[in-house]
Amino acid sequence: MKDAFGAPQSLLVLGGTSEIGLATARRLIASRTRTVRLAGRPSPALERAAADLRELGADVRTVGFDALDSASHEEVLGKLFTEGDIDMVLMAFGVLGDQARDEEEPLSAVRVAQTNYTGAVSAGLVCAGALQAQGHGSLVVLSSVAGERARRADFIYGSSKAGLDAFAQGLGDALHGTGVHVMVVRPGFVRSRMTAGREEAPLATTPGAVADAIVTGLRRRSETVWVPGALRVVMSALRHVPRPLFRRLPVR
């Protein structure tokens, strides 16, 4: 159960090597989180991430999880909930893709959509059902400002995040009043391994700043979190820019 300050004592990170996911885990362990499950494809990086968190004093275990293997989600994730309550699930997996390559290779584009959207729908519904059954908990979904309005430069990734964002908002409404809290997090450009080598966008942020915003949002039981907060105003304006003008905006 969460403590009096809303801090979870147990955490499940889907996308166990995510820099945002791990930064969030470190902050939560520094407060009261004692049990962490890192779910992801088995790899040395996943095991190193778990070892690093154990040094902070948490009980950390890795779990084999593949976003693209939706058929396995109910068994893999459902089993975790039978081992004890999970106070918070952080859905931090996703791929950026390569827009130019993905336009030429439709199967690559499908992989982006399946990872970021259909994989998240499957895992999200399994976790939401388990949280509802235990009667409490938070489901935190990492969306993106790219989903607010698709741009020429990254419309494949953006469309997958748009679908994820709409799904998470609807799921939050469906679970309202059940004791389960759904929070959608919309970061802008995050300086991370995933964006390494790419031209930085305005209002760029860091995994640590996103993690800080997640922790604050949990405490406030926010439904939507923008990182940085100024992006809420920026995207509100961009959403209404006429398409002919929108096409002429800088791609970054």
Short mmCIF file of C-alpha atoms in Angstrom, two decimals:
data_model
loop_
_atom_site.label_atom_id
_atom_site.label_comp_id
_atom_site.label_asym_id
_atom_site.label_seq_id
_atom_site.Cartn_x
_atom_site.Cartn_y
_atom_site.Cartn_z
CA MET A 1 0.00 0.00 0.00
CA LYS A 2 1.07 3.58 -0.53
CA ASP A 3 2.15 5.46 2.55
CA ALA A 4 0.45 8.54 3.98
CA PHE A 5 2.35 10.72 1.49
CA GLY A 6 1.22 8.73 -1.54
CA ALA A 7 4.60 7.07 -2.11
CA PRO A 8 4.34 3.50 -3.43
CA GLN A 9 6.06 0.71 -1.51
CA SER A 10 6.14 -1.59 -4.51
CA LEU A 11 6.90 -0.72 -8.12
CA LEU A 12 6.72 -2.56 -11.44
CA VAL A 13 8.59 -0.98 -14.36
CA LEU A 14 7.62 -2.27 -17.80
CA GLY A 15 10.67 -1.43 -19.85
CA GLY A 16 13.18 -2.25 -17.18
CA THR A 17 16.17 -0.56 -18.82
CA SER A 18 14.34 2.70 -19.57
CA GLU A 19 16.37 5.66 -18.33
CA ILE A 20 13.19 7.43 -17.24
CA GLY A 21 11.95 4.27 -15.56
CA LEU A 22 15.19 3.76 -13.64
CA ALA A 23 15.47 7.43 -12.66
CA THR A 24 11.93 7.20 -11.28
CA ALA A 25 12.76 4.00 -9.40
CA ARG A 26 15.81 5.63 -7.78
CA ARG A 27 13.72 8.55 -6.55
CA LEU A 28 11.00 6.29 -5.19
CA ILE A 29 13.49 4.01 -3.43
CA ALA A 30 14.95 7.11 -1.79
CA SER A 31 11.52 7.73 -0.27
CA ARG A 32 9.77 4.49 0.72
CA THR A 33 9.65 2.05 -2.18
CA ARG A 34 11.15 -1.26 -1.08
CA THR A 35 10.12 -3.73 -3.77
CA VAL A 36 10.94 -3.19 -7.44
CA ARG A 37 10.29 -5.48 -10.38
CA LEU A 38 12.07 -4.61 -13.64
CA ALA A 39 10.32 -6.19 -16.61
CA GLY A 40 12.02 -6.38 -19.97
CA ARG A 41 13.77 -8.64 -22.42
CA PRO A 42 16.46 -10.64 -20.59
CA SER A 43 19.82 -8.91 -21.10
CA PRO A 44 22.99 -7.92 -19.26
CA ALA A 45 21.71 -4.33 -19.23
CA LEU A 46 18.55 -5.39 -17.40
CA GLU A 47 20.57 -7.29 -14.80
CA ARG A 48 22.95 -4.34 -14.33
CA ALA A 49 20.00 -2.04 -13.78
CA ALA A 50 18.63 -4.38 -11.13
CA ALA A 51 22.01 -4.63 -9.40
CA ASP A 52 22.33 -0.85 -9.29
CA LEU A 53 18.93 -0.49 -7.63
CA ARG A 54 19.72 -3.24 -5.09
CA GLU A 55 22.65 -1.15 -3.92
CA LEU A 56 20.11 1.46 -2.89
CA GLY A 57 18.54 -1.03 -0.50
CA ALA A 58 15.53 -2.26 -2.46
CA ASP A 59 14.40 -5.83 -3.11
CA VAL A 60 14.82 -5.92 -6.90
CA ARG A 61 14.05 -8.75 -9.31
CA THR A 62 14.00 -8.92 -13.09
CA VAL A 63 11.10 -10.37 -15.07
CA GLY A 64 11.13 -11.50 -18.69
CA PHE A 65 8.69 -9.31 -20.63
CA ASP A 66 8.31 -8.62 -24.34
CA ALA A 67 5.94 -5.84 -25.41
CA LEU A 68 5.58 -7.47 -28.82
CA ASP A 69 4.45 -10.79 -27.33
CA SER A 70 0.97 -9.72 -26.29
CA ALA A 71 -0.17 -13.32 -25.92
CA SER A 72 2.17 -13.73 -22.96
CA HIS A 73 1.20 -10.58 -21.06
CA GLU A 74 -1.66 -12.00 -19.05
CA GLU A 75 0.43 -14.90 -17.79
CA VAL A 76 3.66 -12.96 -17.16
CA LEU A 77 2.14 -9.85 -15.60
CA GLY A 78 -0.75 -11.60 -13.92
CA LYS A 79 1.70 -13.87 -12.08
CA LEU A 80 3.48 -10.85 -10.60
CA PHE A 81 0.28 -9.63 -8.99
CA THR A 82 -0.34 -13.03 -7.41
CA GLU A 83 2.95 -12.62 -5.53
CA GLY A 84 1.76 -9.53 -3.69
CA ASP A 85 0.18 -6.13 -4.21
CA ILE A 86 1.88 -3.73 -6.61
CA ASP A 87 1.29 -0.08 -5.76
CA MET A 88 2.54 1.42 -9.00
CA VAL A 89 3.05 0.24 -12.55
CA LEU A 90 5.19 2.43 -14.80
CA MET A 91 4.78 1.71 -18.50
CA ALA A 92 8.11 2.97 -19.80
CA PHE A 93 8.78 0.79 -22.85
CA GLY A 94 8.75 2.11 -26.38
CA VAL A 95 10.79 2.58 -29.52
CA LEU A 96 11.47 5.73 -31.51
CA GLY A 97 12.04 4.03 -34.84
CA ASP A 98 13.71 5.60 -37.85
CA GLN A 99 11.18 7.66 -39.77
CA ALA A 100 12.95 7.55 -43.15
CA ARG A 101 13.62 3.81 -42.97
CA ASP A 102 10.18 3.02 -41.58
CA GLU A 103 8.48 4.84 -44.47
CA GLU A 104 10.38 2.59 -46.90
CA GLU A 105 9.97 -0.57 -44.81
CA PRO A 106 6.34 -0.89 -43.69
CA LEU A 107 7.10 -3.86 -41.44
CA SER A 108 9.51 -1.67 -39.47
CA ALA A 109 6.77 0.92 -39.09
CA VAL A 110 4.39 -1.77 -37.88
CA ARG A 111 6.93 -2.79 -35.26
CA VAL A 112 6.93 0.77 -33.90
CA ALA A 113 3.14 0.76 -33.75
CA GLN A 114 2.96 -2.68 -32.17
CA THR A 115 5.52 -1.86 -29.51
CA ASN A 116 4.26 1.60 -28.59
CA TYR A 117 0.55 1.02 -29.01
CA THR A 118 -0.80 -2.50 -29.24
CA GLY A 119 1.80 -3.86 -26.82
CA ALA A 120 0.92 -1.09 -24.40
CA VAL A 121 -2.81 -1.71 -24.79
CA SER A 122 -2.35 -5.38 -23.96
CA ALA A 123 -0.02 -4.81 -20.99
CA GLY A 124 -2.04 -1.83 -19.79
CA LEU A 125 -5.31 -3.73 -19.69
CA VAL A 126 -3.75 -6.67 -17.84
CA CYS A 127 -2.20 -4.37 -15.23
CA ALA A 128 -5.31 -2.21 -14.94
CA GLY A 129 -7.42 -5.27 -14.25
CA ALA A 130 -5.02 -6.50 -11.59
CA LEU A 131 -4.82 -3.08 -9.92
CA GLN A 132 -8.60 -2.87 -9.90
CA ALA A 133 -8.85 -6.34 -8.37
CA GLN A 134 -6.54 -5.36 -5.52
CA GLY A 135 -8.50 -2.11 -5.11
CA HIS A 136 -5.68 0.42 -5.28
CA GLY A 137 -2.60 1.52 -7.19
CA SER A 138 -1.33 3.84 -9.90
CA LEU A 139 -0.73 3.14 -13.57
CA VAL A 140 1.69 5.67 -15.03
CA VAL A 141 1.88 5.75 -18.84
CA LEU A 142 4.76 7.41 -20.68
CA SER A 143 3.23 9.14 -23.67
CA SER A 144 4.87 11.98 -25.63
CA VAL A 145 4.13 15.46 -26.95
CA ALA A 146 4.73 13.85 -30.36
CA GLY A 147 1.28 12.34 -29.98
CA GLU A 148 -0.40 15.71 -29.63
CA ARG A 149 -0.11 16.48 -33.33
CA ALA A 150 1.69 14.33 -35.85
CA ARG A 151 4.53 16.06 -37.70
CA ARG A 152 6.08 15.20 -41.04
CA ALA A 153 9.36 14.41 -39.31
CA ASP A 154 8.07 11.64 -37.03
CA PHE A 155 4.45 10.83 -37.83
CA ILE A 156 4.89 7.08 -37.45
CA TYR A 157 6.19 7.38 -33.89
CA GLY A 158 3.80 10.27 -33.20
CA SER A 159 0.76 8.33 -34.35
CA SER A 160 1.68 5.41 -32.11
CA LYS A 161 1.94 7.76 -29.13
CA ALA A 162 -1.32 9.46 -30.08
CA GLY A 163 -3.05 6.10 -29.90
CA LEU A 164 -1.38 5.27 -26.61
CA ASP A 165 -2.31 8.65 -25.13
CA ALA A 166 -5.97 8.29 -26.11
CA PHE A 167 -6.05 4.75 -24.74
CA ALA A 168 -4.56 5.82 -21.41
CA GLN A 169 -6.95 8.74 -21.03
CA GLY A 170 -9.94 6.53 -21.69
CA LEU A 171 -8.63 3.87 -19.34
CA GLY A 172 -8.24 6.50 -16.64
CA ASP A 173 -11.85 7.53 -17.09
CA ALA A 174 -12.99 3.91 -17.01
CA LEU A 175 -11.16 3.34 -13.71
CA HIS A 176 -12.23 6.57 -12.07
CA GLY A 177 -13.75 5.84 -8.68
CA THR A 178 -12.28 2.33 -8.43
CA GLY A 179 -9.25 3.34 -6.36
CA VAL A 180 -6.93 3.02 -9.36
CA HIS A 181 -5.21 6.17 -10.55
CA VAL A 182 -4.03 6.52 -14.16
CA MET A 183 -1.52 9.25 -14.98
CA VAL A 184 -0.42 10.17 -18.51
CA VAL A 185 3.05 11.70 -18.79
CA ARG A 186 3.89 13.73 -21.90
CA PRO A 187 7.58 14.56 -22.11
CA GLY A 188 9.07 16.58 -24.91
CA PHE A 189 12.47 15.75 -26.39
CA VAL A 190 14.36 13.74 -23.74
CA ARG A 191 18.15 13.62 -23.85
CA SER A 192 18.73 9.88 -23.59
CA ARG A 193 20.25 6.87 -25.32
CA MET A 194 17.17 6.67 -27.52
CA THR A 195 17.63 10.19 -28.88
CA ALA A 196 21.44 10.18 -29.00
CA GLY A 197 22.70 11.72 -32.23
CA ARG A 198 19.40 13.42 -33.04
CA GLU A 199 18.99 17.14 -33.31
CA GLU A 200 17.67 18.49 -30.03
CA ALA A 201 14.22 20.09 -29.99
CA PRO A 202 13.32 23.24 -28.04
CA LEU A 203 12.44 22.73 -24.37
CA ALA A 204 14.46 19.51 -24.26
CA THR A 205 14.51 17.73 -20.92
CA THR A 206 16.27 14.88 -19.14
CA PRO A 207 15.22 11.49 -17.71
CA GLY A 208 15.80 12.89 -14.22
CA ALA A 209 13.49 15.84 -14.81
CA VAL A 210 10.78 13.51 -16.13
CA ALA A 211 11.23 11.29 -13.07
CA ASP A 212 10.87 14.31 -10.77
CA ALA A 213 7.65 15.26 -12.55
CA ILE A 214 6.32 11.71 -12.19
CA VAL A 215 6.97 11.67 -8.45
CA THR A 216 5.32 15.06 -8.03
CA GLY A 217 2.36 13.99 -10.15
CA LEU A 218 1.90 10.87 -8.05
CA ARG A 219 1.81 12.93 -4.87
CA ARG A 220 -0.79 15.26 -6.39
CA ARG A 221 -2.68 12.40 -8.11
CA SER A 222 -2.41 14.29 -11.38
CA GLU A 223 -4.07 12.84 -14.45
CA THR A 224 -1.79 14.49 -17.01
CA VAL A 225 1.79 15.68 -16.60
CA TRP A 226 3.75 17.71 -19.17
CA VAL A 227 7.54 17.80 -19.00
CA PRO A 228 8.54 20.57 -18.98
CA GLY A 229 5.29 22.19 -17.96
CA ALA A 230 5.64 24.95 -20.57
CA LEU A 231 4.93 22.39 -23.30
CA ARG A 232 1.29 22.37 -22.28
CA VAL A 233 0.92 25.95 -23.51
CA VAL A 234 3.08 25.41 -26.58
CA MET A 235 1.19 22.33 -27.72
CA SER A 236 -2.15 23.95 -26.98
CA ALA A 237 -1.23 26.64 -29.50
CA LEU A 238 0.30 24.27 -32.08
CA ARG A 239 -2.80 22.08 -32.00
CA HIS A 240 -4.75 24.89 -33.68
CA VAL A 241 -2.20 26.00 -36.27
CA PRO A 242 -3.70 25.53 -39.78
CA ARG A 243 -2.13 22.58 -41.64
CA PRO A 244 -0.64 24.64 -44.49
CA LEU A 245 1.21 26.70 -41.90
CA PHE A 246 2.01 23.71 -39.69
CA ARG A 247 3.79 22.00 -42.62
CA ARG A 248 6.12 24.99 -42.91
CA LEU A 249 7.24 24.91 -39.28
CA PRO A 250 10.78 23.69 -38.59
CA VAL A 251 10.91 19.93 -38.36
CA ARG A 252 12.60 20.10 -34.94
#
